[in-house]
Short mmCIF file of C-alpha atoms in Angstrom, two decimals:
data_model
loop_
_atom_site.label_atom_id
_atom_site.label_comp_id
_atom_site.label_asym_id
_atom_site.label_seq_id
_atom_site.Cartn_x
_atom_site.Cartn_y
_atom_site.Cartn_z
CA UNK E 25 11.36 32.08 -15.07
CA UNK E 26 7.69 33.03 -14.70
CA UNK E 27 5.69 30.81 -12.38
CA UNK E 28 1.92 30.47 -11.96
CA UNK E 29 1.80 31.71 -8.35
CA UNK E 30 4.66 34.19 -8.43
CA UNK E 31 4.09 36.96 -5.90
CA UNK E 32 1.80 34.90 -3.67
CA UNK E 33 2.95 34.40 -0.10
CA UNK E 34 1.80 31.46 2.03
CA UNK E 35 2.08 31.27 5.82
CA UNK E 36 2.24 27.54 6.51
CA UNK E 37 1.37 26.51 10.08
CA UNK E 38 0.95 22.83 9.17
CA UNK E 39 2.86 19.66 9.82
CA UNK E 40 2.87 15.94 8.95
CA UNK E 41 1.24 15.40 5.53
CA UNK E 42 -2.04 16.98 4.34
CA UNK E 43 -1.03 20.59 4.99
CA UNK E 44 2.63 20.29 3.99
CA UNK E 45 1.61 18.46 0.79
CA UNK E 46 -0.73 21.33 -0.08
CA UNK E 47 1.85 24.04 0.63
CA UNK E 48 4.54 22.14 -1.31
CA UNK E 49 2.32 22.12 -4.40
CA UNK E 50 1.75 25.87 -4.00
CA UNK E 51 5.51 26.28 -3.62
CA UNK E 52 6.20 24.21 -6.74
CA UNK E 53 3.85 26.56 -8.60
CA UNK E 54 5.95 29.53 -7.53
CA UNK E 55 4.41 30.77 -4.28
CA UNK E 56 6.71 31.83 -1.46
CA UNK E 57 5.97 29.43 1.39
CA UNK E 58 7.03 30.22 4.95
CA UNK E 59 6.93 27.11 7.12
CA UNK E 60 6.36 27.85 10.80
CA UNK E 61 7.62 25.43 13.47
CA UNK E 62 8.45 25.71 17.15
CA UNK E 63 12.10 26.45 17.94
CA UNK E 64 14.17 23.39 17.13
CA UNK E 65 11.58 22.05 14.69
CA UNK E 66 8.16 20.66 15.59
CA UNK E 67 7.00 18.86 12.45
CA UNK E 68 6.71 15.28 13.70
CA UNK E 69 7.87 13.87 10.37
CA UNK E 70 11.38 15.18 11.03
CA UNK E 71 11.82 12.20 13.35
CA UNK E 72 9.61 9.65 11.57
CA UNK E 73 11.86 6.86 10.42
CA UNK E 74 13.90 5.02 9.50
CA UNK E 75 14.92 5.63 6.82
CA UNK E 76 17.09 8.63 7.56
CA UNK E 77 19.91 10.07 5.47
CA UNK E 78 22.55 11.76 7.58
CA UNK E 79 19.89 12.20 10.26
CA UNK E 80 17.28 13.64 7.88
CA UNK E 81 13.95 11.82 7.61
CA UNK E 82 12.89 10.71 4.13
CA UNK E 83 9.28 11.35 5.22
CA UNK E 84 10.02 15.02 5.90
CA UNK E 85 11.85 15.36 2.60
CA UNK E 86 8.85 14.16 0.58
CA UNK E 87 6.60 17.17 1.25
CA UNK E 88 8.69 20.18 2.23
CA UNK E 89 10.70 21.44 -0.75
CA UNK E 90 10.36 25.06 -1.92
CA UNK E 91 9.77 26.37 1.61
CA UNK E 92 11.49 28.80 3.93
CA UNK E 93 11.70 27.96 7.63
CA UNK E 94 10.89 30.33 10.47
CA UNK E 95 10.77 29.01 14.02
CA UNK E 96 8.34 30.79 16.36
CA UNK E 97 7.15 29.98 19.86
CA UNK E 98 3.38 30.42 19.59
CA UNK E 99 2.98 30.13 23.35
CA UNK E 100 4.74 33.46 23.84
CA UNK E 101 3.03 36.84 23.18
CA UNK E 102 6.03 38.02 21.16
CA UNK E 103 5.74 34.91 19.02
CA UNK E 104 2.12 35.73 18.26
CA UNK E 105 3.16 39.30 17.40
CA UNK E 106 5.57 37.90 14.81
CA UNK E 107 2.76 35.87 13.24
CA UNK E 108 0.48 38.90 13.15
CA UNK E 109 3.16 40.95 11.39
CA UNK E 110 3.76 38.15 8.92
CA UNK E 111 0.06 37.78 8.15
CA UNK E 112 -0.01 41.38 6.93
CA UNK E 113 2.50 40.39 4.22
CA UNK E 114 0.81 37.12 3.22
CA UNK E 115 -2.03 36.04 0.94
CA UNK E 116 -2.82 32.72 2.59
CA UNK E 117 -2.64 31.13 6.04
CA UNK E 118 -2.85 27.32 6.27
CA UNK E 119 -3.03 25.45 9.56
CA UNK E 120 -3.88 21.94 10.73
CA UNK E 121 -4.16 22.44 14.47
CA UNK E 122 -7.09 20.84 16.28
CA UNK E 123 -10.37 22.73 16.12
CA UNK E 124 -10.23 25.81 18.37
CA UNK E 125 -6.44 25.91 18.80
CA UNK E 126 -5.86 28.89 16.53
CA UNK E 127 -8.58 30.80 18.39
CA UNK E 128 -7.00 29.96 21.74
CA UNK E 129 -3.70 31.27 20.44
CA UNK E 130 -5.39 34.50 19.41
CA UNK E 131 -4.78 34.03 15.68
CA UNK E 132 -8.06 32.53 14.52
CA UNK E 133 -9.71 33.70 11.32
CA UNK E 134 -11.80 36.43 12.96
CA UNK E 135 -8.66 38.02 14.40
CA UNK E 136 -6.53 37.63 11.29
CA UNK E 137 -9.12 39.11 8.93
CA UNK E 138 -9.11 42.22 11.15
CA UNK E 139 -5.38 42.49 10.54
CA UNK E 140 -5.65 41.62 6.84
CA UNK E 141 -9.17 41.56 5.29
CA UNK E 142 -7.80 39.91 2.14
CA UNK E 143 -6.34 36.89 3.91
CA UNK E 144 -7.40 33.43 2.71
CA UNK E 145 -7.50 31.21 5.79
CA UNK E 146 -7.46 27.44 5.24
CA UNK E 147 -8.23 25.20 8.22
CA UNK E 148 -7.42 21.49 7.83
CA UNK E 149 -8.74 19.24 10.59
CA UNK E 150 -9.69 15.62 11.00
CA UNK E 151 -13.45 16.13 11.10
CA UNK E 152 -14.07 19.81 10.37
CA UNK E 153 -14.87 22.74 12.64
CA UNK E 154 -18.56 21.88 13.05
CA UNK E 155 -20.49 18.76 14.01
CA UNK E 156 -20.30 16.31 16.93
CA UNK E 157 -16.82 15.02 15.96
CA UNK E 158 -15.18 18.47 15.64
CA UNK E 159 -12.98 18.01 18.73
CA UNK E 160 -11.69 14.56 17.81
CA UNK E 161 -8.10 14.17 16.59
CA UNK E 162 -7.96 12.88 13.02
CA UNK E 163 -5.30 10.63 11.56
CA UNK E 164 -5.35 9.12 8.09
CA UNK E 165 -5.70 5.54 9.36
CA UNK E 166 -8.69 6.49 11.52
CA UNK E 167 -10.29 8.36 8.64
CA UNK E 168 -9.77 5.48 6.20
CA UNK E 169 -11.62 3.26 8.68
CA UNK E 170 -14.48 5.62 9.44
CA UNK E 171 -15.07 6.88 5.89
CA UNK E 172 -15.89 3.47 4.45
CA UNK E 173 -12.71 3.28 2.37
CA UNK E 174 -11.36 0.33 4.36
CA UNK E 175 -14.67 -1.50 4.13
CA UNK E 176 -14.31 -1.68 0.33
CA UNK E 177 -10.55 -2.33 0.24
CA UNK E 178 -9.19 -5.87 0.31
CA UNK E 179 -11.02 -9.03 -0.68
CA UNK E 180 -13.46 -11.50 0.87
CA UNK E 181 -10.67 -13.28 2.78
CA UNK E 182 -8.38 -10.39 3.76
CA UNK E 183 -10.82 -8.33 5.80
CA UNK E 184 -10.82 -4.52 5.63
CA UNK E 185 -7.51 -3.08 4.41
CA UNK E 186 -6.04 0.41 4.35
CA UNK E 187 -4.36 1.80 1.27
CA UNK E 188 -0.57 1.63 1.21
CA UNK E 189 -0.20 5.41 1.50
CA UNK E 190 -2.02 8.00 3.61
CA UNK E 191 -4.48 8.67 0.82
CA UNK E 192 -6.93 10.78 2.84
CA UNK E 193 -4.11 13.21 3.71
CA UNK E 194 -3.15 13.45 0.05
CA UNK E 195 -6.76 14.00 -1.07
CA UNK E 196 -7.25 16.68 1.58
CA UNK E 197 -4.03 18.40 0.53
CA UNK E 198 -5.25 18.48 -3.07
CA UNK E 199 -8.67 19.82 -2.04
CA UNK E 200 -6.90 22.48 0.02
CA UNK E 201 -4.96 23.58 -3.06
CA UNK E 202 -8.17 23.80 -5.08
CA UNK E 203 -9.95 25.74 -2.34
CA UNK E 204 -7.08 28.17 -1.77
CA UNK E 205 -6.62 28.98 -5.45
CA UNK E 206 -10.40 29.38 -5.87
CA UNK E 207 -10.51 31.80 -2.93
CA UNK E 208 -7.61 33.78 -4.38
CA UNK E 209 -9.45 34.05 -7.70
CA UNK E 210 -12.64 35.20 -5.93
CA UNK E 211 -10.61 37.79 -4.02
CA UNK E 212 -9.67 39.37 -7.34
CA UNK E 213 -13.37 40.27 -7.68
CA UNK E 214 -14.46 40.98 -4.10
CA UNK E 215 -11.20 42.29 -2.65
CA UNK E 216 -11.65 40.22 0.50
CA UNK E 217 -10.51 36.81 1.61
CA UNK E 218 -12.46 33.99 3.20
CA UNK E 219 -12.16 30.94 5.41
CA UNK E 220 -11.90 27.39 4.09
CA UNK E 221 -13.04 24.69 6.54
CA UNK E 222 -11.65 21.41 5.21
CA UNK E 223 -11.69 17.99 6.85
CA UNK E 224 -10.01 14.67 6.16
CA UNK E 225 -13.31 12.88 6.87
CA UNK E 226 -15.25 14.85 4.25
CA UNK E 227 -12.45 14.47 1.72
CA UNK E 228 -12.28 10.71 2.20
CA UNK E 229 -16.03 10.26 1.82
CA UNK E 230 -15.94 12.30 -1.40
CA UNK E 231 -13.49 9.72 -2.77
CA UNK E 232 -16.09 6.93 -2.55
CA UNK E 233 -17.39 8.20 -5.93
CA UNK E 234 -19.10 5.38 -7.88
CA UNK E 235 -19.05 2.92 -4.97
CA UNK E 236 -20.78 5.45 -2.78
CA UNK E 237 -23.23 6.22 -5.55
CA UNK E 238 -23.98 2.52 -6.05
CA UNK E 239 -24.89 2.20 -2.37
CA UNK E 240 -26.96 5.39 -2.23
CA UNK E 241 -28.94 4.26 -5.27
CA UNK E 242 -29.58 0.67 -4.19
CA UNK E 243 -29.03 0.45 -0.44
CA UNK E 244 -26.86 -2.64 -1.02
CA UNK E 245 -23.57 -2.71 0.89
CA UNK E 246 -20.64 -3.30 -1.48
CA UNK E 247 -18.49 -6.38 -1.12
CA UNK E 248 -14.70 -6.23 -1.01
CA UNK E 249 -13.53 -7.12 -4.50
CA UNK E 250 -9.76 -6.96 -4.17
CA UNK E 251 -8.40 -5.70 -7.49
CA UNK E 252 -11.73 -6.22 -9.23
CA UNK E 253 -14.04 -3.40 -10.31
CA UNK E 254 -17.58 -3.18 -8.94
CA UNK E 255 -19.16 -2.17 -12.27
CA UNK E 256 -16.81 -3.42 -15.02
CA UNK E 257 -15.54 -6.93 -15.92
CA UNK E 258 -12.80 -7.90 -16.63
CA UNK E 259 -11.13 -5.04 -14.79
CA UNK E 260 -8.72 -6.76 -12.40
CA UNK E 261 -5.34 -8.38 -11.88
CA UNK E 262 -4.26 -11.79 -13.17
CA UNK E 263 -1.23 -13.97 -12.54
CA UNK E 264 1.05 -14.77 -15.45
CA UNK E 265 3.87 -17.31 -15.63
CA UNK E 266 6.29 -14.85 -14.01
CA UNK E 267 4.32 -12.04 -12.42
CA UNK E 268 1.04 -10.18 -12.17
CA UNK E 269 -0.73 -7.95 -14.65
CA UNK E 270 -3.80 -5.75 -14.73
CA UNK E 271 -6.36 -5.89 -17.52
CA UNK E 272 -8.88 -3.04 -17.78
CA UNK E 273 -11.48 -3.87 -20.43
CA UNK E 274 -13.82 -0.90 -20.60
CA UNK E 275 -16.27 -1.93 -23.33
CA UNK E 276 -17.63 -4.89 -25.29
CA UNK E 277 -15.41 -4.28 -28.31
CA UNK E 278 -12.30 -4.47 -26.15
CA UNK E 279 -13.57 -7.71 -24.63
CA UNK E 280 -13.96 -9.26 -28.09
CA UNK E 281 -10.38 -8.22 -28.85
CA UNK E 282 -9.25 -9.79 -25.57
CA UNK E 283 -11.07 -13.04 -26.34
CA UNK E 284 -9.43 -13.25 -29.77
CA UNK E 285 -6.00 -12.49 -28.30
CA UNK E 286 -6.43 -15.32 -25.81
CA UNK E 287 -7.38 -17.74 -28.58
CA UNK E 288 -10.95 -17.99 -27.29
CA UNK E 289 -13.07 -15.89 -29.69
CA UNK E 290 -16.16 -17.82 -28.62
CA UNK E 291 -16.08 -15.98 -25.29
CA UNK E 292 -16.85 -12.78 -27.16
CA UNK E 293 -20.05 -14.18 -28.60
CA UNK E 294 -21.18 -16.13 -25.54
CA UNK E 295 -24.44 -14.60 -24.24
CA UNK E 296 -23.08 -14.78 -20.69
CA UNK E 297 -20.09 -12.63 -21.59
CA UNK E 298 -20.85 -10.54 -24.69
CA UNK E 299 -22.12 -7.56 -22.66
CA UNK E 300 -20.66 -5.91 -19.61
CA UNK E 301 -23.87 -6.57 -17.69
CA UNK E 302 -23.52 -10.27 -18.39
CA UNK E 303 -19.84 -10.26 -17.48
CA UNK E 304 -20.59 -8.59 -14.15
CA UNK E 305 -23.32 -11.14 -13.41
CA UNK E 306 -20.99 -14.02 -14.34
CA UNK E 307 -17.82 -12.47 -12.94
CA UNK E 308 -16.52 -15.54 -11.05
CA UNK E 309 -16.92 -17.93 -13.98
CA UNK E 310 -15.27 -15.57 -16.47
CA UNK E 311 -12.42 -14.61 -14.13
CA UNK E 312 -11.55 -18.28 -13.58
CA UNK E 313 -11.45 -18.92 -17.34
CA UNK E 314 -9.26 -15.88 -18.00
CA UNK E 315 -6.89 -16.69 -15.15
CA UNK E 316 -6.11 -20.15 -16.62
CA UNK E 317 -5.36 -18.58 -19.99
CA UNK E 318 -3.07 -15.84 -18.63
CA UNK E 319 -0.96 -18.42 -16.79
CA UNK E 320 0.16 -19.87 -20.12
CA UNK E 321 2.59 -17.03 -20.94
CA UNK E 322 4.85 -14.56 -19.15
CA UNK E 323 4.16 -10.89 -18.52
CA UNK E 324 6.22 -9.53 -21.42
CA UNK E 325 4.35 -11.76 -23.88
CA UNK E 326 0.97 -10.43 -22.72
CA UNK E 327 2.22 -6.87 -22.75
CA UNK E 328 3.16 -7.08 -26.42
CA UNK E 329 -0.04 -8.97 -27.30
CA UNK E 330 -2.23 -6.37 -25.56
CA UNK E 331 -0.36 -3.43 -27.06
CA UNK E 332 -0.81 -4.90 -30.55
CA UNK E 333 -4.60 -4.99 -30.02
CA UNK E 334 -4.91 -1.76 -28.01
CA UNK E 335 -6.20 -3.63 -24.96
CA UNK E 336 -5.65 -1.63 -21.72
CA UNK E 337 -2.88 -3.45 -19.87
CA UNK E 338 -0.29 -2.80 -17.19
CA UNK E 339 2.19 -4.92 -15.25
CA UNK E 340 2.07 -4.67 -11.46
CA UNK E 341 5.38 -2.94 -10.83
CA UNK E 342 7.57 -2.72 -7.76
CA UNK E 343 9.00 0.65 -6.76
CA UNK E 344 12.27 -0.44 -8.34
CA UNK E 345 10.38 -0.98 -11.59
CA UNK E 346 8.71 2.40 -11.19
CA UNK E 347 12.00 4.21 -10.59
CA UNK E 348 13.45 2.71 -13.77
CA UNK E 349 10.32 3.18 -15.87
CA UNK E 350 11.29 4.97 -19.12
CA UNK E 351 8.00 6.87 -19.26
CA UNK E 352 8.53 8.36 -15.80
CA UNK E 353 12.13 9.22 -16.64
CA UNK E 354 10.97 11.05 -19.73
CA UNK E 355 8.35 12.91 -17.66
CA UNK E 356 11.01 13.87 -15.06
CA UNK E 357 9.05 12.40 -12.18
CA UNK E 358 12.19 11.74 -10.12
CA UNK E 359 14.43 14.68 -9.36
CA UNK E 360 17.65 15.29 -7.46
CA UNK E 361 17.98 18.07 -4.91
CA UNK E 362 20.86 18.99 -2.62
CA UNK E 363 19.96 19.13 1.05
CA UNK E 364 22.43 20.92 3.37
CA UNK E 365 22.56 17.95 5.75
CA UNK E 366 21.38 14.94 3.73
CA UNK E 367 23.37 15.89 0.63
CA UNK E 368 22.24 14.89 -2.87
CA UNK E 369 18.82 13.28 -2.52
CA UNK E 370 16.30 11.79 -4.93
CA UNK E 371 12.67 12.79 -4.45
CA UNK E 372 9.43 12.46 -6.40
CA UNK E 373 8.75 15.40 -8.69
CA UNK E 374 5.54 17.23 -9.53
CA UNK E 375 3.02 15.77 -12.00
CA UNK E 376 1.98 19.30 -13.04
CA UNK E 377 3.23 20.10 -16.55
CA UNK E 378 2.38 23.72 -17.36
CA UNK E 379 3.59 24.90 -20.78
CA UNK E 380 3.92 28.61 -19.95
CA UNK E 381 4.63 28.62 -16.22
CA UNK E 382 6.25 25.28 -15.34
CA UNK E 383 6.82 24.18 -11.78
CA UNK E 384 10.25 24.88 -10.34
CA UNK E 385 12.39 23.14 -7.74
CA UNK E 386 14.18 26.01 -6.06
CA UNK E 387 15.12 24.91 -2.57
CA UNK E 388 15.43 21.65 -0.67
CA UNK E 389 13.32 21.04 2.47
CA UNK E 390 14.71 23.45 5.08
CA UNK E 391 16.37 22.88 8.40
CA UNK E 392 14.42 24.37 11.35
CA UNK E 393 14.79 28.15 11.46
CA UNK E 394 17.09 28.29 8.44
CA UNK E 395 15.48 31.52 7.21
CA UNK E 396 14.44 33.09 10.52
CA UNK E 397 16.98 35.91 10.52
CA UNK E 398 16.24 37.00 6.95
CA UNK E 399 12.47 36.82 7.33
CA UNK E 400 12.49 38.73 10.61
CA UNK E 401 14.78 41.41 9.24
CA UNK E 402 12.30 41.88 6.36
CA UNK E 403 9.64 42.53 9.02
CA UNK E 404 11.80 45.28 10.52
CA UNK E 405 13.52 43.41 13.35
CA UNK E 406 17.05 44.66 14.01
CA UNK E 407 19.93 42.14 14.42
CA UNK E 408 20.09 42.75 18.19
CA UNK E 409 16.33 42.13 18.49
CA UNK E 410 16.65 38.87 16.59
CA UNK E 411 19.43 37.77 18.93
CA UNK E 412 17.25 38.68 21.92
CA UNK E 413 14.38 36.63 20.49
CA UNK E 414 16.70 33.64 20.06
CA UNK E 415 18.00 33.88 23.60
CA UNK E 416 14.45 34.16 24.93
CA UNK E 417 13.44 31.06 22.92
CA UNK E 418 10.83 33.07 21.04
CA UNK E 419 12.32 31.93 17.73
#
């Protein structure tokens, strides 16, 4: 089967989440990804748990499919020689070491572009390779706090809250994919690669979008609104008789439909509520009225009522609900893969649906060094040399 990135080779020197998430997406799209770890395995997520399945971390499984594993000791000159040989066969190098580490190892961008002028070199760090914070370690939680994301998450009573997943890692991984593929396209014209300097901090701030724009335009610090929207009302969650739902009314016509559905058509003509500007200004009063009305029926009733009137609606689902959701089943968002140690395992699939070159799920997340012998033999290492490297703890 043809894949979008067939023939591209990625040298993946990343661990934890942002980098591995990026390289997994590239792997899903058909690139050959070679994951580099220290002998025995050095990606911290291999031991992050529970949960584990037969000793395999679910965290590691979530971002490492479609990769080959080569273990290399980067503190040894022979280990660096292996990396340099590999770089000559690759299109992309991705790393998420602290700023300056790759240079100290002797495999920074300036060195690698001498070896391979066409290499695309993607650096993922907490704060970027320039600026006063460049030497600080960066973790998602820290970045959520410093970027302003936590200051706008939660409500007036909860205090600042972080998102339930490491969203800044995910955003940075996505930006890395965009940057890498853009650089590969540019290389088709220029014939040379380039360096991508990407930081979690920058990526998180970019995600402030309209909230950031609101502040920059007015100078007013945003309040924490919980599930409510800063610029649209009603765009929030409500309790029903048996659960919680989300209503996302995006225009005045939809609000009139909502008012009629709730048996209160007068709300749609009330001067306080008949425009979005008025609804934002009178948010608390309107939200209280709507909440009383939604408590009269259960979630399934409101779902059918909203669907009948084309009012944007969604129940707040648990992960059990999500796993059993018929839409996600139809879209094949949960897949089964066989891991050599964990056995048959369910993981989240790719959202990318390409008609001509669909994503593929070729191999389960690898055990440390599972492909070392094959990859080294492709580089010209004889079997006795590979054994010597193993004994010397080079691989």
